[in-house]
Structures are given as C-alpha cells and as structure tokens.
PDB file of C-alpha atoms in Angstrom:
ATOM      1  CA  PRO A1352       0.000   0.000   0.000  1.00 38.00           C
ATOM      2  CA  ILE A1353       0.990   3.609  -0.546  1.00 40.00           C
ATOM      3  CA  GLN A1354       0.875   5.983   2.422  1.00 40.00           C
ATOM      4  CA  SER A1355      -0.698   9.339   1.588  1.00 41.00           C
ATOM      5  CA  THR A1356      -2.243  12.299   3.330  1.00 41.00           C
ATOM      6  CA  GLN A1357      -5.644  10.744   2.644  1.00 42.00           C
ATOM      7  CA  GLY A1358      -4.757   7.442   4.293  1.00 42.00           C
ATOM      8  CA  VAL A1359      -3.527   4.252   2.711  1.00 40.00           C
ATOM      9  CA  LEU A1360      -4.315   3.629  -0.932  1.00 42.00           C
ATOM     10  CA  SER A1361      -4.940  -0.066  -0.535  1.00 41.00           C
ATOM     11  CA  ALA A1362      -3.928  -2.318  -3.386  1.00 47.00           C
ATOM     12  CA  ALA A1363      -3.212   0.702  -5.576  1.00 60.00           C
ATOM     13  CA  ARG A1364      -1.946  -0.410  -8.960  1.00 82.00           C
ATOM     14  CA  LYS A1365       0.529   1.716 -10.885  1.00 88.00           C
ATOM     15  CA  ILE A1366      -0.776   2.678 -14.321  1.00 87.00           C
ATOM     16  CA  GLU A1367       1.406   2.350 -17.410  1.00 89.00           C
ATOM     17  CA  GLN A1368       2.921   5.776 -17.938  1.00 93.00           C
ATOM     18  CA  GLN A1369       5.711   7.611 -19.720  1.00 93.00           C
ATOM     19  CA  VAL A1370       8.072   9.924 -17.840  1.00 96.00           C
ATOM     20  CA  VAL A1371       8.256  13.099 -19.946  1.00 95.00           C
ATOM     21  CA  CYS A1372      10.915  14.828 -17.826  1.00 96.00           C
ATOM     22  CA  GLU A1373      12.583  14.185 -14.491  1.00 96.00           C
ATOM     23  CA  GLY A1374      12.138  16.369 -11.432  1.00 95.00           C
ATOM     24  CA  ALA A1375      15.051  18.431 -10.081  1.00 95.00           C
ATOM     25  CA  VAL A1376      16.765  17.459  -6.835  1.00 95.00           C
ATOM     26  CA  ASN A1377      14.927  19.032  -3.891  1.00 95.00           C
ATOM     27  CA  SER A1378      15.781  19.847  -0.279  1.00 93.00           C
ATOM     28  CA  THR A1379      15.508  16.135   0.678  1.00 92.00           C
ATOM     29  CA  GLY A1380      18.458  15.350  -1.608  1.00 94.00           C
ATOM     30  CA  SER A1381      16.346  13.501  -4.178  1.00 94.00           C
ATOM     31  CA  ALA A1382      14.004  14.445  -6.993  1.00 96.00           C
ATOM     32  CA  GLY A1383      10.218  14.426  -6.626  1.00 95.00           C
ATOM     33  CA  ARG A1384       8.557  11.556  -8.511  1.00 96.00           C
ATOM     34  CA  LEU A1385       4.996  11.196  -9.775  1.00 96.00           C
ATOM     35  CA  ASP A1386       2.958   8.068 -10.419  1.00 95.00           C
ATOM     36  CA  ALA A1387      -0.560   7.454 -11.642  1.00 95.00           C
ATOM     37  CA  VAL A1388      -2.341   4.629  -9.840  1.00 94.00           C
ATOM     38  CA  GLY A1389      -5.747   3.024 -10.242  1.00 93.00           C
ATOM     39  CA  SER A1390      -7.113   2.477 -13.743  1.00 92.00           C
ATOM     40  CA  ARG A1391      -6.500   4.240 -17.042  1.00 91.00           C
ATOM     41  CA  TRP A1392      -9.914   3.125 -18.337  1.00 93.00           C
ATOM     42  CA  VAL A1393     -12.029   6.280 -18.576  1.00 94.00           C
ATOM     43  CA  ASP A1394     -15.266   4.532 -17.589  1.00 93.00           C
ATOM     44  CA  HIS A1395     -13.694   3.208 -14.346  1.00 91.00           C
ATOM     45  CA  ASN A1396     -13.000   6.787 -13.148  1.00 89.00           C
ATOM     46  CA  ARG A1397     -10.412   5.527 -10.625  1.00 86.00           C
ATOM     47  CA  PHE A1398      -7.300   7.580 -11.253  1.00 90.00           C
ATOM     48  CA  THR A1399      -5.020   8.974  -8.561  1.00 91.00           C
ATOM     49  CA  LEU A1400      -1.796  10.963  -8.798  1.00 92.00           C
ATOM     50  CA  VAL A1401       0.773  10.066  -6.132  1.00 92.00           C
ATOM     51  CA  ALA A1402       3.795  12.322  -5.576  1.00 93.00           C
ATOM     52  CA  ARG A1403       6.780  10.828  -3.745  1.00 92.00           C
ATOM     53  CA  GLY A1404      10.119  12.122  -2.509  1.00 93.00           C
ATOM     54  CA  LEU A1405       8.809  15.556  -1.550  1.00 92.00           C
ATOM     55  CA  PRO A1406       9.793  17.375   1.649  1.00 91.00           C
ATOM     56  CA  SER A1407       7.639  16.503   4.674  1.00 86.00           C
ATOM     57  CA  GLY A1408       4.638  18.795   4.958  1.00 85.00           C
ATOM     58  CA  ALA A1409       5.133  20.296   1.484  1.00 87.00           C
ATOM     59  CA  VAL A1410       2.079  21.819  -0.185  1.00 86.00           C
ATOM     60  CA  GLY A1411       1.605  20.576  -3.744  1.00 88.00           C
ATOM     61  CA  LEU A1412      -0.479  21.767  -6.693  1.00 91.00           C
ATOM     62  CA  PRO A1413      -1.337  18.902  -9.067  1.00 93.00           C
ATOM     63  CA  LEU A1414      -1.341  20.114 -12.696  1.00 95.00           C
ATOM     64  CA  VAL A1415      -2.587  18.446 -15.906  1.00 95.00           C
ATOM     65  CA  SER A1416      -2.535  19.226 -19.609  1.00 96.00           C
ATOM     66  CA  THR A1417      -3.041  17.561 -22.978  1.00 96.00           C
ATOM     67  CA  ALA A1418       0.453  18.594 -24.109  1.00 96.00           C
ATOM     68  CA  SER A1419       4.018  18.332 -22.875  1.00 96.00           C
ATOM     69  CA  ARG A1420       7.061  20.429 -23.678  1.00 96.00           C
ATOM     70  CA  ALA A1421      10.813  20.591 -23.207  1.00 95.00           C
ATOM     71  CA  PRO A1422      11.683  21.589 -19.630  1.00 95.00           C
ATOM     72  CA  LEU A1423      10.935  25.280 -19.020  1.00 95.00           C
ATOM     73  CA  PRO A1424      12.742  26.961 -16.090  1.00 94.00           C
ATOM     74  CA  ILE A1425      10.361  28.898 -13.829  1.00 93.00           C
ATOM     75  CA  VAL A1426      11.647  31.984 -11.978  1.00 92.00           C
ATOM     76  CA  GLY A1427      11.820  31.260  -8.238  1.00 87.00           C
ATOM     77  CA  SER A1428      11.714  27.505  -8.732  1.00 93.00           C
ATOM     78  CA  ALA A1429      14.508  24.959  -8.569  1.00 92.00           C
ATOM     79  CA  GLY A1430      12.640  22.786 -11.071  1.00 94.00           C
ATOM     80  CA  THR A1431      11.194  23.020 -14.543  1.00 96.00           C
ATOM     81  CA  LEU A1432       7.665  22.906 -15.932  1.00 97.00           C
ATOM     82  CA  CYS A1433       7.189  20.247 -18.594  1.00 97.00           C
ATOM     83  CA  LEU A1434       3.494  20.781 -19.370  1.00 97.00           C
ATOM     84  CA  ASP A1435       2.380  22.865 -22.332  1.00 97.00           C
ATOM     85  CA  GLY A1436      -0.858  24.185 -23.795  1.00 94.00           C
ATOM     86  CA  THR A1437      -3.709  24.950 -21.436  1.00 94.00           C
ATOM     87  CA  VAL A1438      -2.637  23.776 -17.989  1.00 94.00           C
ATOM     88  CA  GLY A1439      -5.243  23.118 -15.306  1.00 91.00           C
ATOM     89  CA  ARG A1440      -5.052  22.494 -11.568  1.00 90.00           C
ATOM     90  CA  VAL A1441      -6.659  19.186 -10.567  1.00 86.00           C
ATOM     91  CA  ASN A1442      -9.861  19.651  -8.564  1.00 71.00           C
ATOM     92  CA  ALA A1443      -8.696  23.231  -7.836  1.00 59.00           C
ATOM     93  CA  SER A1444      -7.052  21.668  -4.812  1.00 60.00           C
ATOM     94  CA  THR A1445      -3.766  21.218  -3.073  1.00 66.00           C
ATOM     95  CA  PHE A1446      -2.384  18.454  -0.941  1.00 71.00           C
ATOM     96  CA  ILE A1447       0.107  18.372   1.888  1.00 71.00           C
ATOM     97  CA  THR A1448       2.654  15.587   1.922  1.00 69.00           C
ATOM     98  CA  SER A1449       2.656  13.287   4.896  1.00 66.00           C
ATOM     99  CA  PHE A1450       5.359  13.380   7.501  1.00 61.00           C
ATOM    100  CA  ILE A1451       5.725   9.607   7.048  1.00 61.00           C
ATOM    101  CA  GLY A1452       6.966   8.578   3.635  1.00 67.00           C
ATOM    102  CA  ASN A1453       6.999  12.086   2.104  1.00 82.00           C
ATOM    103  CA  THR A1454       4.090  11.297  -0.227  1.00 85.00           C
ATOM    104  CA  GLY A1455       0.919  13.109  -1.204  1.00 86.00           C
ATOM    105  CA  SER A1456      -1.943  12.112  -3.453  1.00 87.00           C
ATOM    106  CA  VAL A1457      -5.012  13.506  -5.155  1.00 87.00           C
ATOM    107  CA  ASP A1458      -7.893  11.751  -6.906  1.00 88.00           C
ATOM    108  CA  VAL A1459      -8.460  12.846 -10.486  1.00 90.00           C
ATOM    109  CA  LEU A1460     -11.992  13.010 -11.880  1.00 90.00           C
ATOM    110  CA  LEU A1461     -11.636  11.850 -15.484  1.00 93.00           C
ATOM    111  CA  GLY A1462     -15.061  13.283 -16.291  1.00 92.00           C
ATOM    112  CA  ALA A1463     -13.944  16.786 -15.291  1.00 91.00           C
ATOM    113  CA  LEU A1464     -10.275  17.357 -16.114  1.00 92.00           C
ATOM    114  CA  PRO A1465      -9.320  21.010 -15.728  1.00 90.00           C
ATOM    115  CA  GLN A1466      -8.256  23.002 -18.769  1.00 89.00           C
ATOM    116  CA  GLY A1467      -7.688  26.610 -17.821  1.00 84.00           C
ATOM    117  CA  SER A1468     -10.895  27.993 -16.316  1.00 85.00           C
ATOM    118  CA  THR A1469     -13.093  25.168 -17.608  1.00 90.00           C
ATOM    119  CA  SER A1470     -13.055  21.368 -17.524  1.00 92.00           C
ATOM    120  CA  VAL A1471     -13.420  18.615 -20.085  1.00 93.00           C
ATOM    121  CA  ALA A1472     -14.230  14.928 -19.962  1.00 94.00           C
ATOM    122  CA  ALA A1473     -11.439  12.537 -20.848  1.00 94.00           C
ATOM    123  CA  VAL A1474     -11.978  10.378 -23.904  1.00 95.00           C
ATOM    124  CA  ALA A1475     -10.466   6.976 -24.611  1.00 95.00           C
ATOM    125  CA  GLY A1476      -7.304   7.506 -26.652  1.00 95.00           C
ATOM    126  CA  ASP A1477      -6.478  10.860 -25.043  1.00 95.00           C
ATOM    127  CA  VAL A1478      -2.997  11.315 -23.603  1.00 96.00           C
ATOM    128  CA  TRP A1479      -2.964  13.486 -20.484  1.00 96.00           C
ATOM    129  CA  TYR A1480       0.185  14.793 -18.853  1.00 97.00           C
ATOM    130  CA  ALA A1481       0.597  15.534 -15.151  1.00 96.00           C
ATOM    131  CA  GLN A1482       3.136  17.209 -12.884  1.00 97.00           C
ATOM    132  CA  VAL A1483       3.060  18.548  -9.330  1.00 95.00           C
ATOM    133  CA  TRP A1484       4.364  21.994  -8.400  1.00 94.00           C
ATOM    134  CA  TYR A1485       5.298  22.023  -4.717  1.00 93.00           C
ATOM    135  CA  ARG A1486       6.828  24.160  -1.985  1.00 91.00           C
ATOM    136  CA  ASP A1487      10.455  23.203  -1.350  1.00 92.00           C
ATOM    137  CA  GLY A1488      11.687  24.937   1.785  1.00 83.00           C
ATOM    138  CA  SER A1489      10.603  28.353   2.945  1.00 77.00           C
ATOM    139  CA  SER A1490      11.503  30.384  -0.143  1.00 81.00           C
ATOM    140  CA  SER A1491      11.553  28.106  -3.168  1.00 91.00           C
ATOM    141  CA  SER A1492       9.388  25.763  -5.179  1.00 95.00           C
ATOM    142  CA  ASN A1493      10.072  22.736  -7.324  1.00 96.00           C
ATOM    143  CA  PHE A1494       8.365  20.310  -9.709  1.00 97.00           C
ATOM    144  CA  THR A1495       8.036  16.545  -9.671  1.00 96.00           C
ATOM    145  CA  ALA A1496       8.787  14.510 -12.755  1.00 97.00           C
ATOM    146  CA  ALA A1497       6.119  14.949 -15.437  1.00 97.00           C
ATOM    147  CA  ILE A1498       4.289  11.886 -16.710  1.00 97.00           C
ATOM    148  CA  GLY A1499       2.011  11.099 -19.640  1.00 97.00           C
ATOM    149  CA  VAL A1500      -0.785   8.513 -19.511  1.00 96.00           C
ATOM    150  CA  GLU A1501      -2.781   7.269 -22.483  1.00 95.00           C
ATOM    151  CA  LEU A1502      -6.363   6.709 -21.358  1.00 95.00           C
ATOM    152  CA  ARG A1503      -8.479   3.868 -22.677  1.00 94.00           C
TER     153      ARG A1503
END
C-alpha cells in the first residue's frame, strides 16, 4: 500500500505511464517523482496521482494538460515545468505531503479534467500529462517529474 495524506491507498496499482521529464533534486536530496495509480480506463474513473520524494509537509499543486514540452525553467523555482498548452489544476485543490513517507496524493476526476478555467471529460485515446508543483523549503518551489498517460 501507498501511504498518503488521505490514508492508505490499498492495493493501488501503478498505471502504465511515460516519464516526460525528471524532477530536479529538492531539499531532501532527491528528486520528486509522480505516479498514476488506479485504472487508465475512462469509464472506471479511478485515477489517482501520487507524488513521492517531496519534503515533509510540502504543499503541492497537481497540474494536468493535454500537451508536454521541453523543460521550461520557472523563476523562483529549482525545477522546470514540462506541461504545455492549457494547464489546469486538478480539482482546484492542493495536498500536503505526509510526515511519514513524504508522499501526497489527489484523486483525479476523469469526467472533469481542468483546462484553464473550464473542464473537459477525458476520452479513450487521449494522452494526459501531469506534474506537481510544490513548496520546497521556505523560499523556493520545485516540480516533480512529469508523466504522460494514455487513457483507454
């Protein structure tokens, strides 16, 4: 099981994914990682993003888009943004990583994926990209690795 701020994700199954770019090393001495767990079948609507290797208690903003890009440095951040096009924040929410295991997770509603100020329903065959922007220390931010998942 995976420990998260929302409890244990029991029997969570990692979804086949492609790492688009790696995260930069953060204040823990390692890079933040991102996994999709659950099911990539749109009609199952069981899709969770799990960020690992983040500093304890870090606040994270889960981001998604239908496009990826070469790493783009962001002013004030140790990491790079690898999402392109219209980027949306999942569920307009944040998460705080646990103090045990340095992980955080957020459920993604495949019927209402954010795109800018609106949302769209995922369709089988779509490829969605995800990355988490998180607080890294008191004055900096960072990004996890970015991943792409083809939905079915």
